[in-house]
Amino acid sequence: MQRPPVPPSRGMSGTAGPGGVGGFNATGGSGTGVMGMGGMGGMTGGGFRPGTGQVAGLGGTGRPPVGSSWGGRPGSSLRGPAALGEGPLGVTAAADVRVAERPVTQQGVRGMKSAHRGPGRQIFDRTYYLTLLRQKNQELSAEIQTFRKEIDTIQKEAQLALQYEKRYDQLIKLVRSLEGDLADFNLALDKRRTDTRLEEVLHMYRVLKASNEQQRLELDSIFLEKKQHEEEVERIEEEIAEVRKVSEERLGELHPEQRAEYSSLQEENRALMQDIVQLRQELEDTNSALSSMEGRLRADASRMKAQHLRESLEELEKRKAEVDRAASQRKLTVPEQRELLMQKVKEDNAAILAAERDLETERNEVEKLQRGLAEVQADVEDTKGGGKLQKYQVLFSKDEEMTEFIKNFDDRKEQEESAISEKQKSVVSLLESISKQAKRENNLPTFEKVADVRDEIDFKNQQLENSKLTHERLQGELEKRTSELRRIADIDEKINVELSTLGKKIEVMKDELANKFSSTDELRAAAAEEQTALERRRDLLTARAPAVKRHMEEAKLQADSKAQQLADDQTHQHLEELETKLRQFEQVCR
């Protein structure tokens, strides 16, 4: 019977040998096996189990001798009688197949193990180090290239960030301007919704314009003042520098002992300045401590009680002084008491008049405030019905006036009281002077003497006026003659200048008569040459004229195309619309 072929999954191809039973050569995945003659042939191969041909001391029967070592799994030639050709290879379905129990070892069900890696390079020669150096060089080059790319990216991002910041600033400015325009439009719409008249809007515009103009003038004045102060500071600093320079020069001229004395004085001055700063700081600390202690004392109840008792004592002393004065008045004679009583009556009358004036003033203020309150109430009622902006502004201004009046009422009251007291004193002094003049009535001159004195005074005043007029007239004549004298002097100077100029012109003309106009032929030749040159230039320009015209036409076409592109640009159209709206608003505001 023939031997069955080797399955293709084994990866082998076999050919029968010249002798023996079915000898064949087998090739595997990584090696070859040869089965010899005179017995069962084994197979060898890299990575396969060893065949019977690789076992030392195998005989023709294919059995290993006693004491020989078996290095691997038995081959297929030892697995049963079918492999030796002793029986049929096929089995029936009813055959009793018994599988020998054996342990699963090595590549039983796990597949083949890969070959172990060798020991590697044993000698590190020049080629190895060059290869390693090339690898490191390539890695460094790749890393440097990566860093360069990152640097370029960072630089581009920085440039983009600067551009974005500039763009952001521009957009912020644009947004601010557009917000201002939007606020103006919203204000105009509000005025439109509230049925505000155009006159009121124009009035508000003029008021705001005047306010802005005033603020602008104030800012200009402040700027000029600041600039003036800066110039003054620079001038003072320059003067200080000059003074220091002069002082240093003088110090350089001093004796060494004097220079040392000056240095010691400077050190002493610096020490004193430091002491002054320290003492000022101590003074400020003391003042702050004093103010805090005063605050504590003001908050002290015993101190407040002592202050109250002191005021009560002063009031009692005043009462005592009044009682003593009344007692002293009782000791006076009747005429003295009458005179004192008359003086007191005058003082009381003056005080009563002052009080009545104050009362009248306060009454007028109250009436004024009541009228203002009535107007405000009427405006409030009108506002509830109509709600005009002008009425609200009037109400707001009156409210401010009332608040200002209430705020400054005490100060104004004190000022008025002080003015009234001063006027009372002046009235008393006038009454005293009148009484003194009444006592001097007997010593006054007669009306005739007074009239004579007045006539004389009028005559002297008239003479003084005439003298003043004469002096002014003579002064005007003097100025007129002085101006005429200056004009005459100027005319003399002009005449001298003109004479010198005419003399020079006469000399030039004589020179021309002697030299220039005597050679008419040369002048004609020069004129003919100049005419010829001008004609050549005219011909040249005439020849260049068409090219210049073509260039102008091309430039005109380019300008027209640019103008068309500008007209088609949406941004330009939007700007033109905004300019049109702005002109309309300006016309409305006018």
XYZ file of C-alpha atoms in Angstrom:
590
model
C 0.000 0.000 0.000
C 1.065 3.477 -0.667
C 1.796 6.027 2.065
C -0.603 8.899 2.304
C 0.739 12.278 1.296
C 1.804 14.903 3.807
C -0.890 17.450 4.503
C -0.323 20.860 2.960
C -0.578 22.539 6.325
C 2.759 21.104 7.286
C 4.443 23.294 4.740
C 6.629 20.492 3.341
C 7.259 18.936 -0.048
C 8.720 15.441 -0.277
C 10.306 13.190 -2.866
C 10.946 9.472 -2.462
C 14.491 8.471 -2.016
C 16.275 5.783 -3.987
C 15.985 3.146 -1.305
C 14.056 2.310 1.778
C 10.476 2.944 2.402
C 9.210 6.225 1.076
C 12.288 8.323 1.784
C 11.776 12.041 0.977
C 13.325 15.447 1.343
C 11.265 17.921 3.285
C 11.516 21.723 3.265
C 9.871 23.697 6.031
C 9.496 27.278 6.975
C 13.158 27.824 7.774
C 15.091 24.662 7.167
C 15.239 21.358 5.281
C 15.087 17.738 6.361
C 16.551 14.690 4.558
C 15.394 11.168 5.138
C 18.114 8.645 4.420
C 18.088 5.147 3.095
C 17.883 1.847 4.900
C 15.166 2.666 7.365
C 12.603 5.235 8.330
C 13.631 8.668 7.262
C 13.315 11.561 9.690
C 13.062 15.245 8.895
C 15.012 18.223 10.102
C 14.317 21.879 9.777
C 14.812 25.144 11.475
C 12.014 25.578 13.890
C 10.585 22.005 13.423
C 10.960 19.026 15.680
C 13.980 16.821 14.865
C 13.477 13.785 12.612
C 14.797 10.298 12.988
C 17.620 11.040 10.605
C 19.084 13.527 13.113
C 19.280 11.043 15.965
C 22.737 9.632 16.477
C 23.084 5.862 16.265
C 19.790 5.016 14.593
C 19.793 1.610 12.832
C 17.740 0.317 10.078
C 14.857 -0.319 12.389
C 14.671 3.354 13.286
C 14.887 2.714 17.024
C 17.310 4.562 19.238
C 19.905 2.558 21.043
C 19.867 2.112 24.754
C 21.333 5.067 26.573
C 20.845 7.498 23.731
C 19.238 10.847 24.431
C 15.972 11.833 22.788
C 15.993 15.522 22.125
C 12.445 16.111 20.974
C 9.025 14.931 20.262
C 8.864 11.592 18.308
C 8.268 11.955 14.588
C 5.373 10.741 12.575
C 7.243 7.518 11.697
C 6.833 6.258 15.269
C 3.137 7.047 15.820
C 1.574 3.775 14.686
C 1.663 0.822 12.369
C 0.085 2.803 9.554
C 3.232 4.811 9.270
C 5.264 1.616 8.620
C 2.971 0.281 5.939
C 1.692 -2.556 8.141
C -2.018 -1.829 7.766
C -4.557 0.350 6.090
C -4.506 4.069 6.836
C -8.265 4.720 6.615
C -10.677 3.929 9.465
C -14.364 3.291 9.410
C -16.994 5.154 11.340
C -17.551 2.159 13.627
C -13.873 1.622 14.393
C -12.878 1.904 17.987
C -10.301 4.665 18.012
C -8.291 5.023 21.140
C -6.152 8.060 21.606
C -3.155 7.589 23.766
C -3.203 9.904 26.728
C -0.095 12.092 26.819
C 0.707 15.442 28.380
C 0.431 18.615 26.330
C 4.017 19.874 26.129
C 5.809 22.563 24.165
C 3.910 23.361 20.932
C 1.003 20.992 21.546
C -1.909 23.425 21.325
C -0.171 26.824 21.753
C 1.619 27.083 18.456
C 5.301 27.513 17.819
C 7.566 29.665 19.890
C 9.626 32.208 18.005
C 13.335 31.863 18.065
C 15.164 33.660 20.846
C 17.018 36.880 19.989
C 20.744 36.577 19.671
C 23.280 38.223 21.962
C 23.422 41.346 19.746
C 26.447 43.396 18.749
C 29.581 42.421 20.558
C 32.024 45.012 19.106
C 31.144 48.799 18.891
C 33.176 49.894 15.925
C 33.379 53.233 14.068
C 30.339 52.478 11.891
C 28.172 51.906 14.962
C 29.100 55.267 16.467
C 28.657 57.074 13.144
C 25.192 55.564 12.785
C 24.314 56.525 16.346
C 25.650 60.065 15.748
C 23.611 60.381 12.541
C 20.465 59.320 14.410
C 21.075 61.873 17.172
C 21.874 64.543 14.584
C 18.627 63.806 12.753
C 16.697 63.967 16.026
C 18.317 67.314 16.922
C 17.620 68.694 13.433
C 13.990 67.605 13.690
C 13.692 69.192 17.156
C 15.342 72.430 15.953
C 12.973 72.538 12.999
C 10.054 72.050 15.390
C 11.315 74.892 17.575
C 11.705 77.152 14.538
C 8.170 76.406 13.468
C 6.939 77.174 16.977
C 8.947 80.443 17.021
C 7.510 81.453 13.637
C 4.033 80.626 14.899
C 4.570 82.675 18.071
C 5.919 85.641 16.066
C 2.993 85.488 13.679
C 0.594 85.287 16.611
C 2.323 88.283 18.252
C 2.012 90.291 15.038
C -1.598 89.259 14.752
C -2.120 90.235 18.394
C -0.707 93.723 17.713
C -2.905 94.050 14.645
C -5.892 92.860 16.645
C -5.120 95.362 19.410
C -4.913 98.209 16.898
C -8.091 97.005 15.294
C -9.677 96.743 18.735
C -8.728 100.356 19.545
C -10.109 101.521 16.208
C -13.314 99.587 16.747
C -13.630 100.964 20.291
C -13.292 104.514 18.945
C -15.809 103.730 16.225
C -18.184 102.219 18.773
C -17.839 105.294 21.013
C -18.589 107.613 18.107
C -21.513 105.460 17.018
C -22.788 105.365 20.598
C -22.676 109.163 20.633
C -24.589 109.271 17.349
C -27.064 106.729 18.711
C -27.548 108.812 21.856
C -28.186 111.872 19.690
C -30.690 109.918 17.581
C -32.414 108.556 20.692
C -32.627 112.055 22.141
C -34.088 113.318 18.874
C -36.626 110.472 18.883
C -37.547 111.225 22.506
C -38.082 114.856 21.627
C -40.166 113.737 18.688
C -42.297 111.411 20.830
C -42.866 114.069 23.500
C -43.976 116.612 20.868
C -41.145 118.973 21.741
C -41.109 122.086 19.647
C -38.227 122.928 17.401
C -37.621 126.185 19.272
C -37.069 124.301 22.523
C -34.638 121.909 20.838
C -32.760 124.835 19.332
C -32.713 126.530 22.729
C -31.259 123.406 24.343
C -28.741 123.163 21.505
C -27.655 126.764 22.036
C -27.406 126.268 25.788
C -25.299 123.125 25.369
C -23.172 124.810 22.732
C -22.577 127.795 25.006
C -21.728 125.473 27.893
C -19.318 123.486 25.719
C -17.752 126.683 24.458
C -17.325 127.949 27.999
C -15.784 124.670 29.091
C -13.504 124.736 26.061
C -12.379 128.258 26.926
C -11.795 127.208 30.521
C -9.761 124.215 29.366
C -7.774 126.439 27.005
C -7.106 128.904 29.798
C -6.102 126.084 32.140
C -3.814 124.648 29.454
C -2.232 128.045 28.833
C -1.841 128.609 32.558
C -0.268 125.177 32.928
C 2.085 125.892 30.034
C 2.963 129.249 31.575
C 3.659 127.604 34.919
C 5.804 124.965 33.226
C 7.777 127.653 31.421
C 8.162 129.542 34.681
C 9.321 126.376 36.433
C 11.830 125.716 33.641
C 13.058 129.295 33.887
C 13.414 129.014 37.658
C 15.231 125.692 37.287
C 17.580 127.273 34.772
C 18.200 130.148 37.171
C 18.814 127.657 39.975
C 21.243 125.761 37.749
C 23.034 129.009 36.887
C 23.195 129.982 40.547
C 24.557 126.542 41.420
C 27.094 126.803 38.638
C 28.197 130.241 39.826
C 28.354 129.007 43.411
C 30.421 125.989 42.333
C 32.776 128.282 40.425
C 33.111 130.496 43.472
C 33.653 127.442 45.649
C 36.413 126.368 43.310
C 38.101 129.731 43.904
C 37.861 129.442 47.706
C 40.616 128.400 50.068
C 40.586 124.709 51.073
C 39.768 125.673 54.665
C 36.823 127.786 53.509
C 35.689 124.977 51.216
C 35.833 122.545 54.129
C 33.861 125.007 56.245
C 31.284 125.299 53.448
C 31.010 121.493 53.273
C 30.498 121.303 57.026
C 27.832 123.999 56.817
C 26.111 122.067 54.031
C 26.137 118.923 56.153
C 24.735 120.915 59.049
C 22.068 122.363 56.740
C 21.065 118.897 55.553
C 20.922 117.685 59.149
C 18.788 120.678 60.098
C 16.476 120.045 57.138
C 16.055 116.451 58.267
C 15.358 117.697 61.789
C 12.788 120.122 60.377
C 11.070 117.325 58.469
C 11.084 115.166 61.577
C 9.767 118.014 63.737
C 7.046 118.736 61.190
C 6.043 115.103 61.286
C 5.990 115.237 65.079
C 3.927 118.429 64.894
C 1.429 116.753 62.572
C 1.255 113.766 64.904
C 0.751 116.103 67.864
C -1.970 118.024 66.025
C -3.749 114.806 65.111
C -3.482 113.614 68.726
C -4.711 117.010 69.911
C -7.678 116.909 67.533
C -8.531 113.404 68.704
C -8.292 114.509 72.350
C -10.465 117.535 71.595
C -13.007 115.221 70.019
C -12.944 113.088 73.157
C -13.323 116.189 75.320
C -16.245 117.401 73.218
C -17.852 114.026 73.701
C -17.223 114.166 77.478
C -20.402 114.801 79.503
C -18.598 116.559 82.367
C -16.942 118.958 79.930
C -20.294 119.705 78.306
C -21.752 120.367 81.751
C -18.821 122.662 82.602
C -19.341 124.535 79.318
C -23.040 124.942 80.118
C -22.194 126.231 83.611
C -19.662 128.647 82.111
C -22.284 130.024 79.710
C -24.746 130.361 82.602
C -22.083 132.218 84.585
C -21.478 134.618 81.690
C -25.211 135.250 81.373
C -25.491 135.923 85.121
C -22.514 138.280 84.933
C -24.255 140.175 82.129
C -27.394 140.432 84.224
C -25.330 141.633 87.163
C -23.716 144.271 84.950
C -27.170 145.411 83.808
C -28.387 145.606 87.423
C -25.300 147.550 88.429
C -25.814 149.908 85.502
C -29.462 150.405 86.474
C -28.409 151.074 90.072
C -25.812 153.567 88.900
C -28.440 155.255 86.719
C -30.668 155.749 89.748
C -27.857 157.633 91.414
C -27.671 160.104 88.522
C -29.393 163.472 88.450
C -32.645 164.053 86.622
C -31.091 165.733 83.527
C -28.494 162.978 83.262
C -31.185 160.312 83.564
C -33.248 162.134 80.916
C -30.304 162.259 78.521
C -29.510 158.607 79.161
C -33.135 157.699 78.651
C -33.243 159.624 75.374
C -30.159 157.786 74.175
C -31.680 154.467 75.134
C -34.907 155.393 73.376
C -32.934 156.213 70.243
C -31.147 152.892 70.421
C -34.408 151.053 70.962
C -36.000 152.902 68.060
C -33.077 152.013 65.834
C -33.326 148.376 66.927
C -37.080 148.415 66.302
C -36.556 149.881 62.840
C -33.922 147.278 62.080
C -36.204 144.510 63.335
C -39.070 145.879 61.237
C -36.817 145.958 58.186
C -35.714 142.400 58.880
C -39.339 141.392 59.346
C -40.294 143.073 56.093
C -37.422 141.365 54.305
C -38.376 137.978 55.707
C -42.018 138.610 54.808
C -41.010 139.440 51.238
C -38.909 136.287 51.092
C -41.828 134.233 52.401
C -44.178 135.766 49.839
C -41.637 135.116 47.108
C -41.289 131.505 48.195
C -45.070 131.130 48.363
C -45.400 132.500 44.843
C -42.679 130.140 43.696
C -44.429 127.254 45.443
C -47.722 128.182 43.775
C -45.997 128.316 40.402
C -44.365 124.971 41.090
C -47.699 123.438 42.042
C -49.289 124.868 38.906
C -46.408 123.515 36.849
C -46.829 120.129 38.502
C -50.521 120.105 37.638
C -49.732 121.141 34.074
C -47.074 118.465 33.918
C -49.582 115.846 34.977
C -51.810 116.954 32.116
C -49.265 117.689 29.379
C -45.725 117.063 30.559
C -43.632 119.715 28.798
C -39.898 119.570 29.104
C -39.577 123.327 29.554
C -41.896 123.289 32.565
C -39.910 120.494 34.078
C -36.734 122.480 33.575
C -38.320 125.549 35.187
C -39.479 123.395 38.100
C -36.030 121.901 38.457
C -34.351 125.330 38.370
C -36.760 126.698 40.979
C -36.154 123.685 43.140
C -32.433 124.347 42.878
C -32.979 128.015 43.759
C -35.023 127.069 46.814
C -32.450 124.503 47.896
C -29.656 127.029 47.437
C -31.605 129.672 49.364
C -32.319 127.278 52.255
C -28.704 126.152 52.257
C -27.307 129.695 52.342
C -30.040 131.187 54.553
C -27.951 131.216 57.743
C -24.950 132.808 56.044
C -27.105 135.419 54.356
C -28.897 136.103 57.618
C -25.588 136.676 59.388
C -24.424 138.936 56.571
C -27.646 140.942 56.698
C -27.462 141.218 60.475
C -23.860 142.408 60.299
C -24.816 144.895 57.567
C -27.757 146.115 59.689
C -25.514 146.528 62.737
C -23.009 148.491 60.660
C -25.801 150.674 59.293
C -27.102 151.228 62.816
C -23.645 152.305 63.902
C -23.431 154.642 60.921
C -26.866 156.064 61.794
C -25.768 156.654 65.385
C -22.580 158.337 64.186
C -24.610 160.482 61.791
C -26.969 161.466 64.586
C -24.001 162.369 66.735
C -22.515 164.444 63.922
C -25.892 166.109 63.356
C -26.136 166.974 67.032
C -22.601 168.363 66.944
C -23.428 170.413 63.862
C -26.584 171.653 65.583
C -24.444 172.828 68.475
C -22.155 174.603 65.996
C -25.079 176.355 64.339
C -24.248 179.605 66.091
C -20.720 179.568 64.686
C -21.804 179.101 61.041
C -21.208 181.890 58.476
C -24.009 183.881 56.888
C -25.644 183.015 53.575
C -23.912 185.964 51.851
C -20.479 184.677 52.827
C -21.370 181.185 51.714
C -22.625 182.520 48.371
C -19.411 184.528 47.881
C -17.283 181.495 48.678
C -19.304 179.354 46.275
C -18.956 181.965 43.519
C -15.230 182.109 44.080
C -15.019 178.316 44.000
C -17.008 178.236 40.759
C -14.702 180.882 39.251
C -11.621 178.915 40.270
C -13.129 175.724 38.856
C -13.891 177.514 35.581
C -10.318 178.774 35.377
C -9.073 175.269 36.126
C -11.227 173.836 33.337
C -9.971 176.490 30.916
C -6.392 175.725 31.883
C -6.989 172.018 31.356
C -8.504 172.661 27.934
C -5.589 174.930 26.986
C -3.114 172.306 28.182
C -4.860 169.585 26.186
C -4.966 171.771 23.074
C -1.281 172.642 23.391
C -0.478 168.979 23.977
C -2.340 168.054 20.788
C -0.501 170.765 18.853
C 2.802 169.499 20.206
C 2.013 165.943 19.128
C 0.908 167.169 15.709
C 4.097 169.172 15.193
C 6.192 166.268 16.429
C 4.516 163.928 13.937
C 5.065 166.472 11.147
C 8.709 166.722 12.127
C 9.032 162.933 12.006
C 7.388 162.865 8.573
C 9.768 165.567 7.335
C 12.717 163.555 8.613
C 11.361 160.454 6.879
C 10.871 162.446 3.659
C 14.486 163.666 3.846
C 15.693 160.103 4.245
C 13.538 158.950 1.315
C 14.822 161.805 -0.841
C 18.425 160.887 -0.046
C 17.725 157.224 -0.833
C 15.994 158.135 -4.106
C 18.860 160.456 -5.085
C 21.399 157.711 -4.472
C 19.215 155.241 -6.424
C 18.815 157.662 -9.325
C 22.581 158.261 -9.387
C 23.157 154.521 -9.653
C 20.533 154.243 -12.414
C 22.174 157.093 -14.324
C 25.524 155.334 -14.142
C 23.930 152.057 -15.312
C 22.214 153.834 -18.218
C 25.437 155.553 -19.219
C 27.195 152.205 -19.141
C 24.450 150.657 -21.298
C 24.616 153.554 -23.766
C 28.374 153.177 -23.978
C 28.534 149.375 -24.175
C 25.231 147.615 -24.773
C 23.306 149.761 -27.194
C 26.382 150.520 -29.320
C 26.555 146.847 -30.466
C 23.087 146.394 -32.009
C 24.281 143.740 -34.465
C 25.359 141.469 -31.634
C 22.032 141.996 -29.869
C 20.146 141.123 -33.052
C 22.222 137.972 -33.521
C 21.597 136.928 -29.904
C 17.865 137.590 -30.308
C 17.798 135.522 -33.520
C 19.575 132.638 -31.782
C 17.168 132.799 -28.867
C 14.209 132.844 -31.288
C 15.602 129.798 -33.112
C 16.078 127.924 -29.826
C 12.537 128.777 -28.771
C 11.148 127.571 -32.113
C 13.015 124.263 -31.750
C 11.639 123.899 -28.225
C 8.154 124.660 -29.533
C 8.488 121.962 -32.215
C 9.736 119.477 -29.614
C 6.835 120.224 -27.290
C 4.389 120.024 -30.198
C 5.744 116.562 -31.046
C 5.408 115.439 -27.408
C 1.884 116.791 -27.065
C 0.049 113.659 -28.472
C 1.935 111.335 -26.113
C 1.114 113.587 -23.180
C -2.545 113.653 -24.235
C -2.610 109.846 -24.440
C -1.034 109.640 -20.998
C -3.631 112.069 -19.675
C -6.430 110.016 -21.221
C -5.047 106.824 -19.650
C -4.780 108.557 -16.269
C -8.322 109.849 -16.686
C -9.572 106.331 -17.481
C -7.786 104.993 -14.398
C -9.269 107.763 -12.296
C -12.744 107.015 -13.692
C -12.327 103.310 -12.918
C -11.173 104.109 -9.388
C -14.116 106.472 -8.972
C -16.472 103.742 -10.216
C -14.917 101.237 -7.780
C -15.297 103.780 -5.002
C -18.918 104.388 -5.967
C -19.597 100.625 -5.987
C -17.970 100.135 -2.582
C -20.529 99.543 0.174
C -18.423 101.310 2.782
C -18.247 104.426 0.625
C -21.998 104.309 0.054
C -22.571 103.910 3.786
C -20.296 106.892 4.490
C -22.141 109.004 1.919
C -25.451 108.088 3.546
C -24.079 109.056 6.957
C -22.783 112.373 5.561
C -26.197 113.062 4.024
C -27.904 112.334 7.348
C -25.378 114.524 9.146
C -26.042 117.427 6.750
C -29.778 116.977 7.275
C -29.338 117.075 11.049
C -27.168 120.192 10.738
C -29.876 121.872 8.658
C -32.494 120.877 11.223
C -30.351 122.180 14.096
C -29.811 125.486 12.296
